[in-house]
Amino acid sequence: EKVGDRVSDASRQLCEQLRLVLEPTLATKLRGDFKSGKRINLKRIVPFIASQYKRDKIWMRRTAPVKRTYQVLIAVDDSLSMTNMGAAPHALDALAMLWKALQQLEVGEVGVMQFGGGTPASLVHPLDSPLSDASGAETLARFTFRGKAPVGSSGSIGPFQGMMEEALRSLGAARERSGWQAGTEILQLL
């Protein structure tokens, strides 16, 4: 609750900035017959000239919306080095700020992954779980920033590589689960 209060203003500002980035992507196809626009409709040029320049609706605009669904996966390092460097509270604040902003924006599916600290990368909040204040508090409570990397692990994969492999697996499963619908596009962000 304290973290949420600390980041509420920043999350509102972030929400508005994300809205500017994500909103323009809703209308991506050029269509229609307009007197002004973005691109000339070449099929309308011959009738325009034949009408002695009276049929001047030769322009196309971005009017056909393409519904995009976002799947956002946030990865946070949960190792002891975050505590040693003094970054652990900042990481929790940043996660809480992102959580609240994405919740206000209703961006789509949001998941949170922890990695590092000698444990394999794992989802602490799955992509198919809804965003709520209660699940946000539970997710923040799962981060301890106390894990140590195993000593002498030269043959195993590193924590970042493990996180990337788990993220790709999770995002692939989420894409398969969501299926395909006409007129929709799924964008995945890590």
Coordinates of N, CA and C in Angstrom, one line a residue:
E1 N 0.8 -1.2 0.0 CA 0.0 0.0 0.0 C 0.9 1.3 0.0
K2 N 2.0 1.2 0.8 CA 2.9 2.4 0.8 C 3.5 2.6 -0.6
V3 N 3.9 1.5 -1.2 CA 4.5 1.7 -2.5 C 3.5 2.3 -3.5
G4 N 2.3 1.8 -3.4 CA 1.2 2.3 -4.3 C 1.0 3.8 -4.1
D5 N 1.0 4.3 -2.9 CA 0.8 5.7 -2.6 C 2.0 6.5 -3.1
R6 N 3.2 6.0 -3.0 CA 4.4 6.7 -3.5 C 4.4 6.9 -5.0
V7 N 3.9 5.9 -5.7 CA 4.0 6.0 -7.2 C 2.7 6.4 -7.9
S8 N 1.7 6.8 -7.2 CA 0.4 7.0 -7.8 C 0.5 8.2 -8.8
D9 N 1.1 9.3 -8.5 CA 1.2 10.4 -9.4 C 2.1 10.0 -10.6
A10 N 3.2 9.4 -10.4 CA 4.1 9.0 -11.5 C 3.4 8.0 -12.4
S11 N 2.5 7.1 -11.8 CA 1.8 6.1 -12.6 C 0.8 6.8 -13.5
R12 N 0.1 7.8 -13.0 CA -0.8 8.6 -13.8 C -0.1 9.2 -15.0
Q13 N 1.0 9.8 -14.7 CA 1.8 10.5 -15.8 C 2.3 9.4 -16.8
L14 N 2.7 8.3 -16.3 CA 3.2 7.2 -17.2 C 2.0 6.7 -18.1
C15 N 0.9 6.6 -17.4 CA -0.3 6.1 -18.1 C -0.7 7.0 -19.3
E16 N -0.6 8.3 -19.1 CA -0.9 9.3 -20.2 C 0.1 9.2 -21.3
Q17 N 1.4 9.0 -20.9 CA 2.4 8.9 -21.9 C 2.3 7.6 -22.7
L18 N 1.9 6.5 -22.0 CA 1.7 5.2 -22.7 C 0.5 5.3 -23.6
R19 N -0.5 6.0 -23.2 CA -1.7 6.2 -24.0 C -1.4 6.9 -25.3
L20 N -0.5 7.8 -25.3 CA -0.1 8.5 -26.5 C 0.7 7.6 -27.4
V21 N 1.4 6.7 -26.9 CA 2.2 5.7 -27.7 C 1.3 4.6 -28.2
L22 N 0.4 4.1 -27.4 CA -0.4 3.0 -27.8 C -1.7 3.3 -28.6
E23 N -2.3 4.5 -28.3 CA -3.5 4.9 -29.0 C -3.4 5.0 -30.5
P24 N -2.3 5.7 -31.0 CA -2.3 5.9 -32.5 C -2.2 4.6 -33.3
T25 N -1.9 3.5 -32.6 CA -1.8 2.3 -33.3 C -3.2 1.6 -33.6
L26 N -4.3 2.2 -33.1 CA -5.6 1.6 -33.3 C -6.0 1.7 -34.7
A27 N -5.8 2.8 -35.4 CA -6.2 3.0 -36.8 C -5.0 2.9 -37.7
T28 N -4.8 1.8 -38.4 CA -3.6 1.7 -39.2 C -3.8 1.5 -40.7
K29 N -5.1 1.2 -41.1 CA -5.3 1.0 -42.5 C -5.9 2.2 -43.2
L30 N -5.4 2.5 -44.4 CA -5.9 3.7 -45.1 C -7.1 3.3 -46.0
R31 N -8.2 4.0 -45.8 CA -9.4 3.7 -46.6 C -10.2 5.0 -46.8
G32 N -11.2 4.8 -47.7 CA -12.1 5.9 -47.9 C -11.8 6.8 -49.0
D33 N -12.8 7.7 -49.3 CA -12.7 8.7 -50.3 C -12.9 10.1 -49.7
F34 N -11.9 10.8 -49.6 CA -11.9 12.1 -48.9 C -11.3 13.2 -49.8
K35 N -11.7 14.5 -49.5 CA -11.1 15.6 -50.2 C -9.7 15.9 -49.8
S36 N -9.3 15.4 -48.6 CA -7.9 15.6 -48.1 C -7.6 14.3 -47.4
G37 N -6.3 14.1 -47.3 CA -5.9 12.9 -46.6 C -4.4 12.6 -46.7
K38 N -4.1 11.4 -46.4 CA -2.7 11.0 -46.3 C -2.1 10.5 -47.6
R39 N -2.9 9.7 -48.4 CA -2.4 9.1 -49.6 C -3.5 9.1 -50.7
I40 N -3.0 9.3 -51.9 CA -4.0 9.3 -53.1 C -4.4 7.9 -53.4
N41 N -5.7 7.8 -53.6 CA -6.3 6.5 -54.1 C -6.2 6.5 -55.6
L42 N -5.2 5.6 -56.1 CA -5.0 5.6 -57.5 C -6.2 5.2 -58.4
K43 N -7.1 4.4 -57.8 CA -8.3 4.0 -58.5 C -9.2 5.2 -58.8
R44 N -9.1 6.3 -58.1 CA -9.9 7.4 -58.2 C -9.3 8.5 -59.2
I45 N -8.1 8.3 -59.6 CA -7.4 9.4 -60.4 C -8.1 9.5 -61.8
V46 N -8.3 8.4 -62.5 CA -8.9 8.5 -63.8 C -10.3 9.1 -63.8
P47 N -11.2 8.7 -62.9 CA -12.5 9.4 -62.8 C -12.4 10.9 -62.4
F48 N -11.4 11.2 -61.6 CA -11.1 12.6 -61.2 C -10.8 13.5 -62.4
I49 N -9.9 13.0 -63.3 CA -9.5 13.7 -64.5 C -10.6 13.7 -65.5
A50 N -11.3 12.6 -65.6 CA -12.4 12.5 -66.6 C -13.6 13.4 -66.2
S51 N -13.8 13.7 -65.0 CA -14.8 14.6 -64.5 C -14.4 16.1 -64.5
Q52 N -13.3 16.3 -65.2 CA -12.8 17.7 -65.3 C -12.5 18.3 -63.9
Y53 N -12.0 17.4 -63.0 CA -11.5 17.7 -61.7 C -12.7 18.1 -60.7
K54 N -13.9 17.5 -61.0 CA -15.0 17.8 -60.1 C -15.1 16.8 -59.0
R55 N -14.9 15.5 -59.4 CA -15.0 14.4 -58.4 C -13.6 14.4 -57.6
D56 N -13.5 15.2 -56.6 CA -12.2 15.4 -56.0 C -12.0 14.6 -54.7
K57 N -12.8 13.6 -54.5 CA -12.6 12.7 -53.3 C -11.6 11.6 -53.7
I58 N -10.4 11.9 -53.8 CA -9.4 11.0 -54.2 C -8.4 10.6 -53.1
W59 N -8.6 11.1 -51.9 CA -7.6 10.8 -50.9 C -8.1 9.7 -49.9
M60 N -7.1 9.0 -49.3 CA -7.4 8.0 -48.3 C -6.9 8.5 -46.9
R61 N -7.6 8.1 -45.9 CA -7.2 8.4 -44.5 C -7.1 7.1 -43.7
R62 N -6.5 7.3 -42.6 CA -6.4 6.1 -41.6 C -7.7 6.1 -40.8
T63 N -8.6 5.3 -41.3 CA -10.0 5.3 -40.7 C -10.4 3.9 -40.2
A64 N -9.8 2.8 -40.8 CA -10.2 1.5 -40.4 C -9.4 1.0 -39.2
P65 N -10.1 0.9 -38.1 CA -9.3 0.5 -36.9 C -8.9 -1.0 -36.9
V66 N -7.7 -1.3 -36.5 CA -7.3 -2.6 -36.3 C -7.1 -2.8 -34.8
K67 N -7.9 -3.7 -34.2 CA -7.8 -3.9 -32.8 C -6.5 -4.6 -32.4
R68 N -5.7 -4.0 -31.6 CA -4.5 -4.6 -31.2 C -4.6 -5.1 -29.7
T69 N -4.1 -6.2 -29.4 CA -4.1 -6.8 -28.1 C -2.6 -6.8 -27.7
Y70 N -2.4 -6.3 -26.5 CA -1.0 -6.3 -26.0 C -0.8 -7.3 -25.0
Q71 N 0.3 -8.0 -25.0 CA 0.8 -8.9 -24.0 C 2.1 -8.4 -23.5
V72 N 2.1 -7.9 -22.3 CA 3.3 -7.3 -21.7 C 3.9 -8.2 -20.6
L73 N 5.2 -8.5 -20.7 CA 5.8 -9.3 -19.7 C 7.0 -8.5 -19.1
I74 N 6.9 -8.3 -17.8 CA 7.9 -7.5 -17.1 C 8.8 -8.4 -16.4
A75 N 10.1 -8.3 -16.6 CA 11.1 -9.2 -15.9 C 11.9 -8.3 -14.9
V76 N 12.0 -8.8 -13.7 CA 12.7 -8.1 -12.6 C 13.8 -9.0 -12.0
D77 N 15.0 -8.5 -11.9 CA 16.1 -9.3 -11.2 C 15.9 -9.3 -9.7
D78 N 15.8 -10.6 -9.2 CA 15.5 -10.8 -7.8 C 16.7 -11.3 -7.0
S79 N 17.9 -10.8 -7.4 CA 19.1 -11.3 -6.8 C 19.6 -10.4 -5.7
L80 N 20.5 -10.9 -4.9 CA 21.1 -10.1 -3.8 C 21.8 -8.9 -4.3
S81 N 22.3 -8.9 -5.5 CA 23.1 -7.8 -6.0 C 22.2 -6.5 -6.1
M82 N 20.9 -6.7 -6.3 CA 20.0 -5.6 -6.4 C 19.9 -4.9 -5.0
T83 N 20.0 -5.7 -3.9 CA 20.0 -5.1 -2.6 C 21.3 -4.4 -2.3
N84 N 22.4 -5.1 -2.7 CA 23.7 -4.6 -2.4 C 24.0 -3.2 -3.1
M85 N 23.4 -3.1 -4.3 CA 23.5 -1.9 -5.1 C 22.5 -0.8 -4.7
G86 N 21.6 -1.1 -3.8 CA 20.6 -0.2 -3.4 C 19.4 0.0 -4.4
A87 N 19.3 -0.9 -5.4 CA 18.3 -0.8 -6.4 C 17.0 -1.5 -6.1
A88 N 17.0 -2.4 -5.1 CA 15.8 -3.2 -4.8 C 14.5 -2.3 -4.5
P89 N 14.6 -1.3 -3.7 CA 13.4 -0.4 -3.5 C 13.0 0.3 -4.8
H90 N 13.9 0.7 -5.6 CA 13.6 1.4 -6.8 C 13.0 0.4 -7.8
A91 N 13.4 -0.8 -7.8 CA 12.8 -1.8 -8.7 C 11.4 -2.1 -8.3
L92 N 11.1 -2.2 -7.0 CA 9.7 -2.4 -6.6 C 8.9 -1.1 -6.9
D93 N 9.4 0.1 -6.7 CA 8.7 1.3 -7.1 C 8.4 1.3 -8.6
A94 N 9.4 0.9 -9.4 CA 9.2 0.9 -10.8 C 8.1 -0.1 -11.2
L95 N 8.2 -1.3 -10.6 CA 7.2 -2.3 -10.9 C 5.8 -1.9 -10.5
A96 N 5.7 -1.3 -9.3 CA 4.4 -0.8 -8.9 C 3.8 0.3 -9.8
M97 N 4.7 1.2 -10.3 CA 4.3 2.3 -11.2 C 3.8 1.7 -12.5
L98 N 4.6 0.8 -13.1 CA 4.2 0.1 -14.3 C 2.9 -0.6 -14.1
W99 N 2.7 -1.3 -13.0 CA 1.5 -2.1 -12.7 C 0.3 -1.2 -12.7
K100 N 0.4 -0.1 -12.0 CA -0.8 0.9 -11.9 C -1.1 1.5 -13.2
A101 N 0.0 1.9 -14.0 CA -0.2 2.6 -15.3 C -0.9 1.6 -16.3
L102 N -0.4 0.4 -16.3 CA -1.0 -0.6 -17.3 C -2.4 -1.0 -16.8
Q103 N -2.6 -1.0 -15.5 CA -4.0 -1.3 -15.0 C -5.0 -0.2 -15.4
Q104 N -4.6 1.1 -15.3 CA -5.4 2.2 -15.6 C -5.6 2.2 -17.1
L105 N -4.6 1.9 -17.9 CA -4.7 1.9 -19.4 C -5.5 0.7 -19.9
E106 N -5.6 -0.3 -19.2 CA -6.3 -1.6 -19.6 C -5.7 -2.0 -20.9
V107 N -4.3 -2.2 -20.8 CA -3.6 -2.5 -22.0 C -3.8 -3.9 -22.6
G108 N -4.2 -4.8 -21.8 CA -4.3 -6.2 -22.2 C -3.8 -7.1 -21.1
E109 N -3.0 -8.2 -21.5 CA -2.5 -9.1 -20.5 C -1.1 -8.6 -20.1
V110 N -0.9 -8.7 -18.7 CA 0.4 -8.3 -18.2 C 0.9 -9.4 -17.3
G111 N 2.1 -9.8 -17.4 CA 2.7 -10.8 -16.6 C 4.0 -10.2 -16.0
V112 N 4.4 -10.8 -14.8 CA 5.7 -10.4 -14.2 C 6.5 -11.6 -13.9
M113 N 7.8 -11.5 -14.2 CA 8.7 -12.6 -14.1 C 9.9 -12.2 -13.2
Q114 N 10.3 -13.2 -12.4 CA 11.5 -12.9 -11.6 C 12.6 -13.8 -12.0
F115 N 13.8 -13.3 -12.0 CA 15.0 -14.1 -12.4 C 16.2 -13.7 -11.6
G116 N 17.2 -14.5 -11.6 CA 18.5 -14.3 -10.9 C 18.4 -14.9 -9.5
G117 N 19.5 -14.8 -8.8 CA 19.5 -15.2 -7.4 C 19.6 -16.7 -7.3
G118 N 20.1 -17.4 -8.3 CA 20.3 -18.9 -8.2 C 19.1 -19.7 -8.4
T119 N 17.9 -19.1 -8.6 CA 16.7 -19.9 -8.9 C 16.4 -19.7 -10.4
P120 N 15.7 -20.7 -11.0 CA 15.4 -20.5 -12.4 C 14.3 -19.4 -12.5
A121 N 14.3 -18.8 -13.7 CA 13.3 -17.7 -14.0 C 11.9 -18.3 -13.9
S122 N 11.0 -17.5 -13.3 CA 9.6 -18.0 -13.1 C 8.7 -16.8 -13.1
L123 N 7.4 -17.2 -13.5 CA 6.4 -16.1 -13.5 C 5.8 -16.0 -12.1
V124 N 5.8 -14.8 -11.6 CA 5.2 -14.5 -10.3 C 3.8 -14.0 -10.5
H125 N 3.5 -13.5 -11.7 CA 2.1 -13.1 -12.1 C 1.9 -13.6 -13.5
P126 N 1.1 -14.6 -13.8 CA 1.0 -15.1 -15.2 C 0.2 -14.1 -16.1
L127 N 0.5 -14.2 -17.3 CA -0.1 -13.3 -18.3 C -1.7 -13.4 -18.3
D128 N -2.2 -14.6 -18.0 CA -3.7 -14.7 -18.1 C -4.4 -14.3 -16.8
S129 N -3.6 -13.9 -15.8 CA -4.3 -13.4 -14.6 C -4.6 -11.9 -14.7
P130 N -5.8 -11.5 -14.1 CA -6.2 -10.1 -14.2 C -5.3 -9.2 -13.3
L131 N -5.2 -8.0 -13.8 CA -4.5 -6.9 -13.0 C -5.5 -6.4 -11.9
S132 N -5.0 -6.4 -10.7 CA -5.8 -5.8 -9.6 C -4.8 -5.3 -8.5
D133 N -5.3 -4.5 -7.6 CA -4.5 -4.0 -6.6 C -4.0 -5.1 -5.7
A134 N -4.9 -6.1 -5.4 CA -4.6 -7.2 -4.5 C -3.5 -8.1 -5.2
S135 N -3.6 -8.4 -6.5 CA -2.6 -9.2 -7.1 C -1.3 -8.5 -7.3
G136 N -1.4 -7.2 -7.4 CA -0.2 -6.3 -7.4 C 0.6 -6.4 -6.1
A137 N -0.1 -6.4 -5.0 CA 0.5 -6.5 -3.7 C 1.1 -7.8 -3.5
E138 N 0.4 -8.9 -3.9 CA 0.9 -10.2 -3.8 C 2.2 -10.4 -4.7
T139 N 2.2 -9.8 -5.9 CA 3.3 -9.9 -6.8 C 4.5 -9.2 -6.2
L140 N 4.3 -8.0 -5.7 CA 5.4 -7.3 -5.0 C 6.0 -8.0 -3.8
A141 N 5.1 -8.7 -3.1 CA 5.6 -9.4 -1.9 C 6.4 -10.6 -2.2
R142 N 6.4 -11.1 -3.5 CA 7.1 -12.3 -3.9 C 8.6 -12.0 -4.1
F143 N 8.9 -10.7 -4.2 CA 10.3 -10.3 -4.5 C 11.0 -10.1 -3.1
T144 N 12.2 -10.8 -2.9 CA 12.9 -10.8 -1.7 C 14.3 -10.1 -1.9
F145 N 14.8 -10.2 -3.1 CA 16.2 -9.6 -3.4 C 17.2 -10.2 -2.5
R146 N 17.1 -11.5 -2.2 CA 18.1 -12.1 -1.3 C 18.8 -13.3 -1.9
G147 N 18.4 -13.7 -3.1 CA 19.0 -14.9 -3.7 C 20.4 -14.6 -4.2
K148 N 21.3 -15.6 -4.0 CA 22.7 -15.6 -4.4 C 22.9 -16.5 -5.5
A149 N 23.7 -16.1 -6.4 CA 24.1 -16.9 -7.6 C 24.9 -18.1 -7.1
P150 N 24.6 -19.3 -7.7 CA 25.4 -20.5 -7.2 C 26.9 -20.4 -7.6
V151 N 27.7 -20.8 -6.7 CA 29.2 -20.7 -6.9 C 29.6 -21.9 -7.8
G152 N 30.5 -21.6 -8.8 CA 31.0 -22.6 -9.7 C 30.0 -23.1 -10.7
S153 N 29.2 -22.3 -11.2 CA 28.2 -22.8 -12.1 C 28.6 -22.4 -13.5
S154 N 29.8 -22.8 -13.9 CA 30.3 -22.4 -15.2 C 29.7 -23.1 -16.3
G155 N 29.1 -24.3 -16.1 CA 28.5 -25.0 -17.2 C 27.1 -24.7 -17.5
S156 N 26.4 -24.1 -16.5 CA 25.0 -23.8 -16.7 C 24.7 -22.5 -17.4
I157 N 23.5 -22.3 -17.7 CA 23.1 -21.0 -18.4 C 23.0 -19.9 -17.4
G158 N 23.3 -18.7 -17.8 CA 23.2 -17.6 -16.9 C 21.8 -17.2 -16.6
P159 N 21.6 -16.3 -15.6 CA 20.3 -16.0 -15.2 C 19.5 -15.2 -16.3
F160 N 20.3 -14.3 -17.0 CA 19.6 -13.5 -18.1 C 19.2 -14.4 -19.2
Q161 N 20.0 -15.4 -19.6 CA 19.7 -16.3 -20.7 C 18.5 -17.2 -20.3
G162 N 18.5 -17.6 -19.0 CA 17.3 -18.4 -18.5 C 16.0 -17.6 -18.5
M163 N 16.1 -16.3 -18.1 CA 15.0 -15.4 -18.2 C 14.5 -15.3 -19.6
M164 N 15.3 -15.1 -20.5 CA 14.9 -14.9 -21.9 C 14.2 -16.2 -22.5
E165 N 14.8 -17.3 -22.2 CA 14.2 -18.6 -22.6 C 12.8 -18.8 -22.0
E166 N 12.7 -18.5 -20.7 CA 11.4 -18.6 -20.0 C 10.4 -17.6 -20.6
A167 N 10.9 -16.4 -20.8 CA 10.0 -15.3 -21.4 C 9.5 -15.7 -22.8
L168 N 10.3 -16.2 -23.6 CA 9.9 -16.6 -25.0 C 8.9 -17.8 -24.9
R169 N 9.2 -18.7 -24.0 CA 8.2 -19.8 -23.8 C 6.9 -19.3 -23.3
S170 N 6.9 -18.4 -22.3 CA 5.6 -17.9 -21.7 C 4.9 -17.0 -22.8
L171 N 5.6 -16.2 -23.5 CA 4.9 -15.4 -24.5 C 4.4 -16.2 -25.7
G172 N 5.1 -17.3 -26.0 CA 4.6 -18.2 -27.1 C 3.3 -18.9 -26.6
A173 N 3.3 -19.4 -25.4 CA 2.1 -20.1 -24.8 C 1.0 -19.1 -24.8
A174 N 1.2 -17.8 -24.4 CA 0.1 -16.9 -24.3 C -0.4 -16.6 -25.7
R175 N 0.4 -16.5 -26.7 CA -0.1 -16.3 -28.1 C -0.9 -17.4 -28.6
E176 N -0.5 -18.6 -28.3 CA -1.3 -19.8 -28.7 C -2.6 -19.8 -27.9
R177 N -2.6 -19.5 -26.7 CA -3.8 -19.5 -25.9 C -4.8 -18.5 -26.3
S178 N -4.3 -17.3 -26.8 CA -5.2 -16.2 -27.2 C -5.9 -16.5 -28.5
G179 N -5.3 -17.3 -29.3 CA -5.9 -17.6 -30.6 C -5.8 -16.5 -31.6
W180 N -6.4 -16.7 -32.8 CA -6.5 -15.6 -33.8 C -7.9 -15.2 -34.0
Q181 N -8.2 -14.0 -34.1 CA -9.5 -13.4 -34.4 C -9.3 -12.5 -35.6
A182 N -10.3 -12.5 -36.5 CA -10.3 -11.5 -37.6 C -10.3 -10.1 -37.1
G183 N -9.4 -9.3 -37.7 CA -9.3 -7.9 -37.4 C -8.5 -7.6 -36.1
T184 N -7.8 -8.6 -35.6 CA -7.1 -8.3 -34.4 C -5.6 -8.6 -34.6
E185 N -4.8 -8.0 -33.8 CA -3.3 -8.1 -34.0 C -2.8 -8.2 -32.5
I186 N -1.9 -9.2 -32.3 CA -1.3 -9.3 -30.9 C 0.1 -8.8 -31.0
L187 N 0.4 -7.9 -30.1 CA 1.7 -7.3 -30.0 C 2.3 -7.8 -28.6
Q188 N 3.5 -8.3 -28.6 CA 4.0 -8.8 -27.3 C 5.2 -7.9 -27.0
L189 N 5.3 -7.5 -25.7 CA 6.3 -6.6 -25.3 C 7.0 -7.2 -24.1
L190 N 8.3 -7.2 -24.0 CA 9.1 -7.7 -22.9 C 9.9 -6.6 -22.3

